[in-house]
Coordinates of C-alpha atoms in Angstrom, one line a residue:
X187 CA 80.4 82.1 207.3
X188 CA 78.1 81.8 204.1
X189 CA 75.0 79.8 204.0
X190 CA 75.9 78.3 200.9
X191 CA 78.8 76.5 202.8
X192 CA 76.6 74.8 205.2
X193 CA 74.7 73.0 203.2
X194 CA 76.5 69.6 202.3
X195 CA 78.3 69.7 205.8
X196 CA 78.0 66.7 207.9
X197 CA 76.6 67.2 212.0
X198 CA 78.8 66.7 214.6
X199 CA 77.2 65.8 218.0
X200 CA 78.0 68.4 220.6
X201 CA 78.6 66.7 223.8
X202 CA 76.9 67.8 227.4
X203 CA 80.5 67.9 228.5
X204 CA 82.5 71.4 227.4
X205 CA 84.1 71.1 223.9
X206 CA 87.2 73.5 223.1
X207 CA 86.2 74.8 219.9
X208 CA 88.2 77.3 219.7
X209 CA 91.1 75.9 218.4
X210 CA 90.5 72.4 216.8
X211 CA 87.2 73.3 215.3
X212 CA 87.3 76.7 213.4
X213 CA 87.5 75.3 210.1
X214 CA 84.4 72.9 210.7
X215 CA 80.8 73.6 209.8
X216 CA 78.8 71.0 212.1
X217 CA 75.4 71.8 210.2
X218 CA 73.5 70.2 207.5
X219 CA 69.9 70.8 205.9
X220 CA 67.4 67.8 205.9
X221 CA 68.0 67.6 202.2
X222 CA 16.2 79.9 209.9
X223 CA 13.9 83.2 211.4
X224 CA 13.5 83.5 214.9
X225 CA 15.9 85.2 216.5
X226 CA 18.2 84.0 218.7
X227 CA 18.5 85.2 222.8
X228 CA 21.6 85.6 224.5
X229 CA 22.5 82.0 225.9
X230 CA 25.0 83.4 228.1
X231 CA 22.5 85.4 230.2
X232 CA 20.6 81.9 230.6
X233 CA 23.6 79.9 232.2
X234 CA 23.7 80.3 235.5
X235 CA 27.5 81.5 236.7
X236 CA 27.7 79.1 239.1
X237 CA 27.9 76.7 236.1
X238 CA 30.6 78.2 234.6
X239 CA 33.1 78.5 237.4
X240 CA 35.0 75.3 238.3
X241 CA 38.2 75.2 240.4
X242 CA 41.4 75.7 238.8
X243 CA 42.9 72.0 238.1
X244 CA 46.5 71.1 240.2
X245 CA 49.1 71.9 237.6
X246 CA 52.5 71.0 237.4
X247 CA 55.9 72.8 237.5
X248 CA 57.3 73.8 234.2
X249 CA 60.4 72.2 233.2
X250 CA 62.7 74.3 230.3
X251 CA 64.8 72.6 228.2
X252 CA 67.4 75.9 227.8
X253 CA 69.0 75.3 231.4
X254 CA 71.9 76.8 233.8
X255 CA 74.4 74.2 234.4
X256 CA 76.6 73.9 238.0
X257 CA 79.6 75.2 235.7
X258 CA 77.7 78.6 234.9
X259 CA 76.9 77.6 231.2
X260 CA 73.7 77.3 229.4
X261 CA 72.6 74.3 227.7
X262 CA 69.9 72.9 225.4
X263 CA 69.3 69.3 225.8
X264 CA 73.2 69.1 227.1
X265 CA 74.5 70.6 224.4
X266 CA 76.5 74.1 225.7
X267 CA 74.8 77.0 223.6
X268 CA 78.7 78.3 224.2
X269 CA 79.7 75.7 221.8
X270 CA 76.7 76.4 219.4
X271 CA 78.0 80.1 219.2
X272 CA 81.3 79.2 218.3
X273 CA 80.0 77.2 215.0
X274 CA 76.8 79.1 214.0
X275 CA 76.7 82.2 212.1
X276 CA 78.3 85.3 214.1
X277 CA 75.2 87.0 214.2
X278 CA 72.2 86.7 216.2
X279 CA 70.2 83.6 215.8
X280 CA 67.3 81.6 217.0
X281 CA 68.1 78.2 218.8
X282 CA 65.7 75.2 219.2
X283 CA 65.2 72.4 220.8
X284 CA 63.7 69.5 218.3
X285 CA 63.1 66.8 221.0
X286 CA 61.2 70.1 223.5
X287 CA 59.2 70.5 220.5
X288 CA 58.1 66.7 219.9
X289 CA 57.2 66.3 224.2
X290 CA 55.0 69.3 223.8
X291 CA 52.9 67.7 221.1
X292 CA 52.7 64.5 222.8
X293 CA 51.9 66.1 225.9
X294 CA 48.7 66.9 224.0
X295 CA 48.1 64.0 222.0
X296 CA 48.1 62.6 226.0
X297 CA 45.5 64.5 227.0
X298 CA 43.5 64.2 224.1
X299 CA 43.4 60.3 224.7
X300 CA 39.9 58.9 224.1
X301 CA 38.7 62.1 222.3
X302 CA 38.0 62.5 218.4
X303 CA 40.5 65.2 218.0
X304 CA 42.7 67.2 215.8
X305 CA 45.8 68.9 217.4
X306 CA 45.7 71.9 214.7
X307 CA 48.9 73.9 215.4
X308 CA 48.7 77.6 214.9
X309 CA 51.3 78.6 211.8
X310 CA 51.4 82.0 212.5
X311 CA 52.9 81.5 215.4
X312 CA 56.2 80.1 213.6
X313 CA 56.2 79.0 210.0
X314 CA 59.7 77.1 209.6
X315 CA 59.3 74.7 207.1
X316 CA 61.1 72.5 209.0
X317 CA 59.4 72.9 211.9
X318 CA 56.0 72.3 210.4
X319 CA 57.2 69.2 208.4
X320 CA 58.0 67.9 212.2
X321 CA 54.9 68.8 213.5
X322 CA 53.2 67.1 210.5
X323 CA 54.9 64.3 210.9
X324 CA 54.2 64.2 214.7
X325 CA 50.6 64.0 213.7
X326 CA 49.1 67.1 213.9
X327 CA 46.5 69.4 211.7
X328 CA 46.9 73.4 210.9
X329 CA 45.6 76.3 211.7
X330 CA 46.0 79.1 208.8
X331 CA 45.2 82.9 208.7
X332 CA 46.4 83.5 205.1
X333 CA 46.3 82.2 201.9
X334 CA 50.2 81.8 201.9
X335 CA 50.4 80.2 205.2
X336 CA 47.7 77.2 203.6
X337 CA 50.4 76.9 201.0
X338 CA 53.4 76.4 203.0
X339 CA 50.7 74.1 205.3
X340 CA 50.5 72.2 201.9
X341 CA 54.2 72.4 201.0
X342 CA 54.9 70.8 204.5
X343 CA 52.7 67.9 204.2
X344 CA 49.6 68.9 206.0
X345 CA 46.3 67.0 205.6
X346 CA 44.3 69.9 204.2
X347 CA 41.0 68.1 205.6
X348 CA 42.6 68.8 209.1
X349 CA 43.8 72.4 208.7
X350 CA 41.3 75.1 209.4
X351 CA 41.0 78.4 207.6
X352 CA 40.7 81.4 210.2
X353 CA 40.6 85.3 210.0
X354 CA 38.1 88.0 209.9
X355 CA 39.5 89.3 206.3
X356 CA 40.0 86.4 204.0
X357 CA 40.0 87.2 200.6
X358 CA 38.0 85.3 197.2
X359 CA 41.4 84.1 196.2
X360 CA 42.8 82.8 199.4
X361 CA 39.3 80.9 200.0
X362 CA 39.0 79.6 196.2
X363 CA 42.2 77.6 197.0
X364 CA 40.4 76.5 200.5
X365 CA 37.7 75.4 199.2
X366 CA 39.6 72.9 195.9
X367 CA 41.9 71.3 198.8
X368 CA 38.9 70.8 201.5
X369 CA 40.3 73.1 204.2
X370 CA 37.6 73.8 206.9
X371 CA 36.6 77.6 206.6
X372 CA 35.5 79.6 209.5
X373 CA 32.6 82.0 209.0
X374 CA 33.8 85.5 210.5
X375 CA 31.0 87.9 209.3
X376 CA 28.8 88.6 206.6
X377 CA 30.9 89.4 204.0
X378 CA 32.9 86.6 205.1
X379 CA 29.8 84.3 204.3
X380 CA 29.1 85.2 201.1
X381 CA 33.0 85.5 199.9
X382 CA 32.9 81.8 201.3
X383 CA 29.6 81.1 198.9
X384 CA 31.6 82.6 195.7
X385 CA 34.3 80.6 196.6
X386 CA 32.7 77.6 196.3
X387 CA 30.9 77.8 193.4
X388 CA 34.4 79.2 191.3
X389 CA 35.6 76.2 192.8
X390 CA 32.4 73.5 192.5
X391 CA 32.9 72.4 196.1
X392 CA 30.8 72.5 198.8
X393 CA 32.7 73.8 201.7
X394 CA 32.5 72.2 205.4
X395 CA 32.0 75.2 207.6
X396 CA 32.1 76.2 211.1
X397 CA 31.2 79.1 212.6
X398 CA 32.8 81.3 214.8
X399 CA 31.4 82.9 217.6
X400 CA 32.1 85.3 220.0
X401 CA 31.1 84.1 223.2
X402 CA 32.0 87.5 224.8
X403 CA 34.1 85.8 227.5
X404 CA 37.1 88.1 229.3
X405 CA 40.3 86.0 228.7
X406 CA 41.7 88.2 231.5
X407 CA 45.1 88.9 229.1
X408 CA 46.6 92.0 226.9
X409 CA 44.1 93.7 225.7
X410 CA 46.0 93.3 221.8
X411 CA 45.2 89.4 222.5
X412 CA 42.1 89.2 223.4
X413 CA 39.6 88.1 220.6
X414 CA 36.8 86.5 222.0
X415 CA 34.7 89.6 223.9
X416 CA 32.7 91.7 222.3
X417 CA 35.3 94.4 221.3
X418 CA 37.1 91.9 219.0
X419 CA 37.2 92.6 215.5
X420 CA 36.8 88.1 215.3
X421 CA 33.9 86.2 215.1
X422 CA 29.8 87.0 214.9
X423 CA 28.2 88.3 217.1
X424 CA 25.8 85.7 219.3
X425 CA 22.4 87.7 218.4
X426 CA 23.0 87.3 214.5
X427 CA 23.8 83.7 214.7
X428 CA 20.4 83.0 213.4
X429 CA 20.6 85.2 210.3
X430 CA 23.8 83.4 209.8
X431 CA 21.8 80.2 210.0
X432 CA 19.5 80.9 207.5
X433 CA 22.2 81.9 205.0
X434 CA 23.6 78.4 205.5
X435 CA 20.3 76.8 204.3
X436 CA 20.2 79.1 202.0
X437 CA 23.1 77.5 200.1
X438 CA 23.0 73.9 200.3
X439 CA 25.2 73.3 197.6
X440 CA 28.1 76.1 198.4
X441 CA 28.2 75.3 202.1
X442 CA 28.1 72.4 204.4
X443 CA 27.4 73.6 208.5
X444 CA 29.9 71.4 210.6
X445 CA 30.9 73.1 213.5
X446 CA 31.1 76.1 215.8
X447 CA 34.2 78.0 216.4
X448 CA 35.5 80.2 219.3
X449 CA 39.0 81.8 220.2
X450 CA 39.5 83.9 223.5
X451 CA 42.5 85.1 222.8
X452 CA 46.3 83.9 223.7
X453 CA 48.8 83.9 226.5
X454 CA 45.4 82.4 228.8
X455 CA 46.6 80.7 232.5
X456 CA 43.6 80.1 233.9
X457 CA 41.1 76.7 232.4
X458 CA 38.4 77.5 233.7
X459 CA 37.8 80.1 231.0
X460 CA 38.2 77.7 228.3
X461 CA 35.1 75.6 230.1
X462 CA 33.1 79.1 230.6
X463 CA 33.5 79.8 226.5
X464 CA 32.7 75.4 226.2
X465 CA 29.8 75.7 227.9
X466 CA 28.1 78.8 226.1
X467 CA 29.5 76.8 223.1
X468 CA 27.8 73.7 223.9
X469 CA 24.5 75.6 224.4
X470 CA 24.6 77.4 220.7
X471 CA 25.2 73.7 219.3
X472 CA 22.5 72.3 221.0
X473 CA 20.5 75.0 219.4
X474 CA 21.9 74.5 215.8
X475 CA 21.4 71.1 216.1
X476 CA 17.7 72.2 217.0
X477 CA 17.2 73.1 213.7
X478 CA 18.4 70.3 211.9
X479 CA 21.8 71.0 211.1
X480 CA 24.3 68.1 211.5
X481 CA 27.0 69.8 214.1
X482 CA 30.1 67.2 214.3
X483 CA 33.1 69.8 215.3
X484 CA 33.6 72.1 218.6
X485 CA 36.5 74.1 218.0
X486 CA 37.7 76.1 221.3
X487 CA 40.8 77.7 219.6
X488 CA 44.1 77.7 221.4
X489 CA 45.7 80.7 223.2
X490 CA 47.5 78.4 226.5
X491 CA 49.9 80.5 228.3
X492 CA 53.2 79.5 229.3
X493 CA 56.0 80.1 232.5
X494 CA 58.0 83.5 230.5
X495 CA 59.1 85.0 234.2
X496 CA 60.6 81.5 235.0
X497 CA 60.3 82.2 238.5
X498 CA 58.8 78.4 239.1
X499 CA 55.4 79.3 238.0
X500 CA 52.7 76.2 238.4
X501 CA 51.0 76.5 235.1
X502 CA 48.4 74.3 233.5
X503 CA 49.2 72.2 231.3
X504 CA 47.3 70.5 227.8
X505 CA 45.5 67.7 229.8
X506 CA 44.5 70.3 232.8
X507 CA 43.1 72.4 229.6
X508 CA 41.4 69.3 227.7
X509 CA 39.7 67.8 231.1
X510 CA 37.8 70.8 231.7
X511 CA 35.9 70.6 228.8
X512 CA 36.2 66.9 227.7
X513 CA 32.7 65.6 229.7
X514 CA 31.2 68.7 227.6
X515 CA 33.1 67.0 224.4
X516 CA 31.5 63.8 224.8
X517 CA 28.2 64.6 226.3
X518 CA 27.5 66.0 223.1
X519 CA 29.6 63.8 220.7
X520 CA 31.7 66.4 219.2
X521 CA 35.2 65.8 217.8
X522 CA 37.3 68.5 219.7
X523 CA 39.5 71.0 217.1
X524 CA 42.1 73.0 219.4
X525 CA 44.5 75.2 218.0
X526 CA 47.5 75.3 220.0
X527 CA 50.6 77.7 218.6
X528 CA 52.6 79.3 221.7
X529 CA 52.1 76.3 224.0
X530 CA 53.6 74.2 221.3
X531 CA 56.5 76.2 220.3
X532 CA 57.4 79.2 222.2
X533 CA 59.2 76.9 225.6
X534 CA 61.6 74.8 222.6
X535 CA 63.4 78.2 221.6
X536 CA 65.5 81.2 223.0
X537 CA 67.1 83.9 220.4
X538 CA 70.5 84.4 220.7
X539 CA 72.7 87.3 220.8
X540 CA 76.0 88.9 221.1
X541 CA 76.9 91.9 224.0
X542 CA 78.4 94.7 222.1
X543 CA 78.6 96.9 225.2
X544 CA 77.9 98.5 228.4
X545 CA 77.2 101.9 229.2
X546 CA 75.1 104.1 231.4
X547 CA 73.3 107.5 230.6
X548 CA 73.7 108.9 234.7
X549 CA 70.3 107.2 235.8
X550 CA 70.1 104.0 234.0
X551 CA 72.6 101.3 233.0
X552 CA 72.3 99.5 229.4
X553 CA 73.4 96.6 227.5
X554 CA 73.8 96.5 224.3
X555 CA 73.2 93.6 222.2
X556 CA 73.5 93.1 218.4
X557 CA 69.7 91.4 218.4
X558 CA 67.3 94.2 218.7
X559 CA 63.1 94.6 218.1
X560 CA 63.7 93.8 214.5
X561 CA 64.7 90.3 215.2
X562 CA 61.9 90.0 218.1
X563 CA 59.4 92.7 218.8
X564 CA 57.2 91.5 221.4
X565 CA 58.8 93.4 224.4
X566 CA 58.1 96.4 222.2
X567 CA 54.9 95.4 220.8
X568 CA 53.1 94.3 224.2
X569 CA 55.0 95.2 226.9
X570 CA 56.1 91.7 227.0
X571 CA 58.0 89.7 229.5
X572 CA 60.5 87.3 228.7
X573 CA 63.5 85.8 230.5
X574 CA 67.2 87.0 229.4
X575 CA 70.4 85.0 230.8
X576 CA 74.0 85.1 230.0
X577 CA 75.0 81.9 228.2
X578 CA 78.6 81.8 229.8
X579 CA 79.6 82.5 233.9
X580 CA 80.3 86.3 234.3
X581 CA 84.0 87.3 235.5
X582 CA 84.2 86.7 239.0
X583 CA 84.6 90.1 239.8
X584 CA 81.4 91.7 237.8
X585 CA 79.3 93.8 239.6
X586 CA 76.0 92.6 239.6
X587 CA 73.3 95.8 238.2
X588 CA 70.1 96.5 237.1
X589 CA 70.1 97.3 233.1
X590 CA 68.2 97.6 230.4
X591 CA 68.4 95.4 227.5
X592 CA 69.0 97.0 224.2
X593 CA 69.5 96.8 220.5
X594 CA 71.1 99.1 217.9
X595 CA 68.0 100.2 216.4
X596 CA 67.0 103.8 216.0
X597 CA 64.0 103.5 218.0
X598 CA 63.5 104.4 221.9
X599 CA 61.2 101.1 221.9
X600 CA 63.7 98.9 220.9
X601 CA 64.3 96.8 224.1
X602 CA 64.4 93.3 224.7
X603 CA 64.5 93.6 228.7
X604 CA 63.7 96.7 230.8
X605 CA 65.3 96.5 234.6
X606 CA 66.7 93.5 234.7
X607 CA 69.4 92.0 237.3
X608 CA 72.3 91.2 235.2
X609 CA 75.9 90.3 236.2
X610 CA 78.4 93.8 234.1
X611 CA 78.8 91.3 231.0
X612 CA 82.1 91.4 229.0
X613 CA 81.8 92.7 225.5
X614 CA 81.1 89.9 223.1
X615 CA 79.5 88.0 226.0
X616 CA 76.2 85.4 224.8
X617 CA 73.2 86.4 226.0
X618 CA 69.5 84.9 225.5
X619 CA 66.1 85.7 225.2
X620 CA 64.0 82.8 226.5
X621 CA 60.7 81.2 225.2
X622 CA 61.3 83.0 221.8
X623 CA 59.5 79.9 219.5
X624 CA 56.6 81.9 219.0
X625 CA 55.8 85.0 217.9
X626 CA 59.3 86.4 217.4
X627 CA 60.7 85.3 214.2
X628 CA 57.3 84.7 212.8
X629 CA 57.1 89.0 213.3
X630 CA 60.2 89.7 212.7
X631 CA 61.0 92.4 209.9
X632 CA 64.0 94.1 208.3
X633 CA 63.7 97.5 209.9
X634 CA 67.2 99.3 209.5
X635 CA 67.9 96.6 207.2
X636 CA 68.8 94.4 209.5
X637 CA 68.2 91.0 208.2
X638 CA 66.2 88.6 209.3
X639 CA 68.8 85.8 211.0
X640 CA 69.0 82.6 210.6
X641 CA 67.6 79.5 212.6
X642 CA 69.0 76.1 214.1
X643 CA 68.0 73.1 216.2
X644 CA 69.2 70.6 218.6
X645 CA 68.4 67.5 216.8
X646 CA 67.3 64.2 218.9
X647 CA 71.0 62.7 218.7
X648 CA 72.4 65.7 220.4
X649 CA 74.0 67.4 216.9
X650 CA 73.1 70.5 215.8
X651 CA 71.6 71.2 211.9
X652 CA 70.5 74.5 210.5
X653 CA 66.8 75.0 209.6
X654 CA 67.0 78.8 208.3
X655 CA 69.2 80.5 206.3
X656 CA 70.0 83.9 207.5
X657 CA 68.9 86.4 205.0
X658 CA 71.5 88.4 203.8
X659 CA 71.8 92.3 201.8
X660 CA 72.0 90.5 198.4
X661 CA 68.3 89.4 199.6
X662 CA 67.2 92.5 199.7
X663 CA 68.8 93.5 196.3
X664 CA 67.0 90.8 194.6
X665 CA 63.5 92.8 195.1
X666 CA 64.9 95.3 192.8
X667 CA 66.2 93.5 189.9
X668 CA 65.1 94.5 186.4
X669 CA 63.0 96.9 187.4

């Protein structure tokens, strides 16, 4: 069905209960778009290790909100994602859960209670507009990497004096427009510094800055994640903080030192790393502070892993995270900056797809979906995990097999699931990839022009709206006109 149709449609509510679709509801479209010079010493070497071990906090049980029903269907917050096929574009598509996506904010702003805080969401993770107009509206700050991601930050209602400005490669330009709208800027390196002087003075304002620091702590996670030890490409390293110091006093009316920065890296399941990196953090304030500067901000980054093998994992959660370094927080009255992306958004979504076929090559058994690495490249990209269901009960007489999960694209590494225990699915069969919020559609590209697909969400009252447009080959055409 066109996008253009969808637009002035009114929502239905899809009930928990099964809806037959099929025949009454063909012609309906139940969508609608919401129109210094001493040199500094490694303080890590001073801090004793029993210090910086504490016991992993009790967690709790991670509950999904994409669930198997006693009848053999899937649903999202009771609506069947059957039923949601049956309406949506026949392609493949992400799904989401609105009311998922408003518990896991509030699950933070919970933990965070009695802190000075800002919950600064991570847009590269997933920039939907719609999404981050929700999230701004749920109260939280941004976290930007590009110049274009502080504009759609902007365009979605963001506070710009709560968004912060990472990367190790941000350009004059990007950082002119930081530094007119008040964004707090990272310092990533050298170059960084001085692109981050130049800035300010094209745009007469002095910029609050913070900077970032590689504590050198192992997050223990993909070694493509990873970006607080010393191999990263982020941050400064700890023996040229003072250098970076006296740069700061050197230009008292380009930049104003706020805070200090660290990220570890991402899909992190264990707190007591985020206290070791606190503590070592802690220290180089106290330090800074030494020397006269007026340090208001910890930032500890985000990076929060979540339960992909759903095989009842006990995970921690945001207030396990925040209590292991909140005494540190407040012992040195700091306002804590975290910068959560995937444990916000990546639980509220799955991507959907359509089985096109079965077939075997002697030694391994495949299914063939119309989604491929295209749509979401993680399992290619990392080797990553993540949970794959039929939406629908399998025939009673399918064989249950081990296949891989594949999609038409003409690479070997396109795979969304490798050895998988899978009921023989019919052809045209639903089938989803869980926890795909983050990271998927954020990455996804147009290899063998297959277009990027479109997006929905469960709303609060149980109907379902349309938050994406699928892009289309005319899109692609467009790129070319006139020249």
């Amino acid at each position: 069905m066109a996008a253009s149709n969808l637009i002035s449609q009114t929502p239905i509510t899809l009930p928990a209960k099964s809806l037959n679709l099929s025949s009454n509801l063909s012609h309906i479209l139940p969508f609608k778009i919401k129109p210094i010079s001493r040199t500094f010493t490694s303080l890590k070497a001073r801090i004793p290790r029993a210090v910086l071990s504490t016991p992993e906090p009790k967690t709790q049980k991670v509950q999904h909100c994409f669930t198997k029903s006693e009848d053999g269907f899937m649903y999202c917050e009771g609506v069947k994602v059957q039923d949601v096929m049956e309406v949506a574009e026949k392609r493949p598509f992400y799904l989401y859960s609105k009311p998922q996506i408003t518990r896991n904010v509030e699950a933070y702003k919970e933990a965070l209670e009695g802190l000075n805080s800002i919950i600064g969401y991570a847009i590269k993770a997933n920039n939907n507009l719609k999404i981050l107009e929700h999230l701004q509206k749920l109260g939280c700050g941004a976290v930007l990497v590009s110049g274009n991601e502080l504009k759609l930050a902007l365009r979605a209602g963001f506070d710009p004096t709560r968004c912060v400005f990472n990367g190790n490669g941000k350009i004059l330009e990007d950082l002119v427009l930081a530094a007119q709208e008040g964004v707090f800027v990272n310092i990533d390196s050298e170059f960084d510094l001085e692109n981050i002087v130049a800035a300010a003075r094209i745009a007469g304002k002095k910029v609050n800055v913070l900077l970032r620091i590689n504590p050198d702590v192992d997050p223990q996670v993909h070694p493509y994640v990873a970006t607080g030890n010393k191999n990263s490409k982020f941050g400064i390293r700890n023996e040229k903080l003072q250098w970076f110091l006296d740069e700061v006093k050197a230009h008292p009316n380009e930049l104003k030192l706020v805070g200090a920065h660290c990220h570890l890296g991402s899909t992190i399941t264990k707190v007591d790393i985020f206290r070791d990196a606190a503590v070592l953090m802690v220290n180089y304030i106290d330090e800074i502070r030494s020397q006269g500067f007026e340090i208001d901000y910890l930032n500890i980054g985000g990076g929060l892993g979540i339960d992909y093998y759903h095989t009842g994992a006990v995970l921690p959660t945001p207030r396990d995270l925040i209590n292991t370094v909140r005494e540190l927080v407040f012992s040195r009255n700091l306002n804590l900056i975290i910068e959560p992306g995937r444990s916000l958004i990546a639980n509220t979504c799955c991507f959907v797809n359509r089985v096109t076929g079965v077939k075997t090559n002697g030694t391994k058994n495949f299914i063939v979906i119309d989604g491929s690495m295209a749509e979401l490249i993680r399992p290619s990209l990392y080797d990553a995990y993540q949970h794959i269901e039929l939406v629908s009960p399998p025939p009673p007489d399918s064989e249950v097999s081990t296949f891989d999960v594949v999609g038409p694209v003409c690479e070997s590494a396109d795979f969304l699931g490798k050895d998988r225990e899978l009921p023989t699915p019919p052809k045209g069969t639903g089938l989803v990839v869980h926890d795909a919020g983050a990271y998927c559609m954020s990455m996804a590209s147009t290899y063998n022009l297959k277009m990027r697909p479109p997006e929905y969400w469960v709303e609060d009252d149980g109907s379902v709206t349309k938050i994406r447009h699928g892009e289309t080959f005319e899109d692609h055409l467009r790129f070319f006109e006139g020249l």
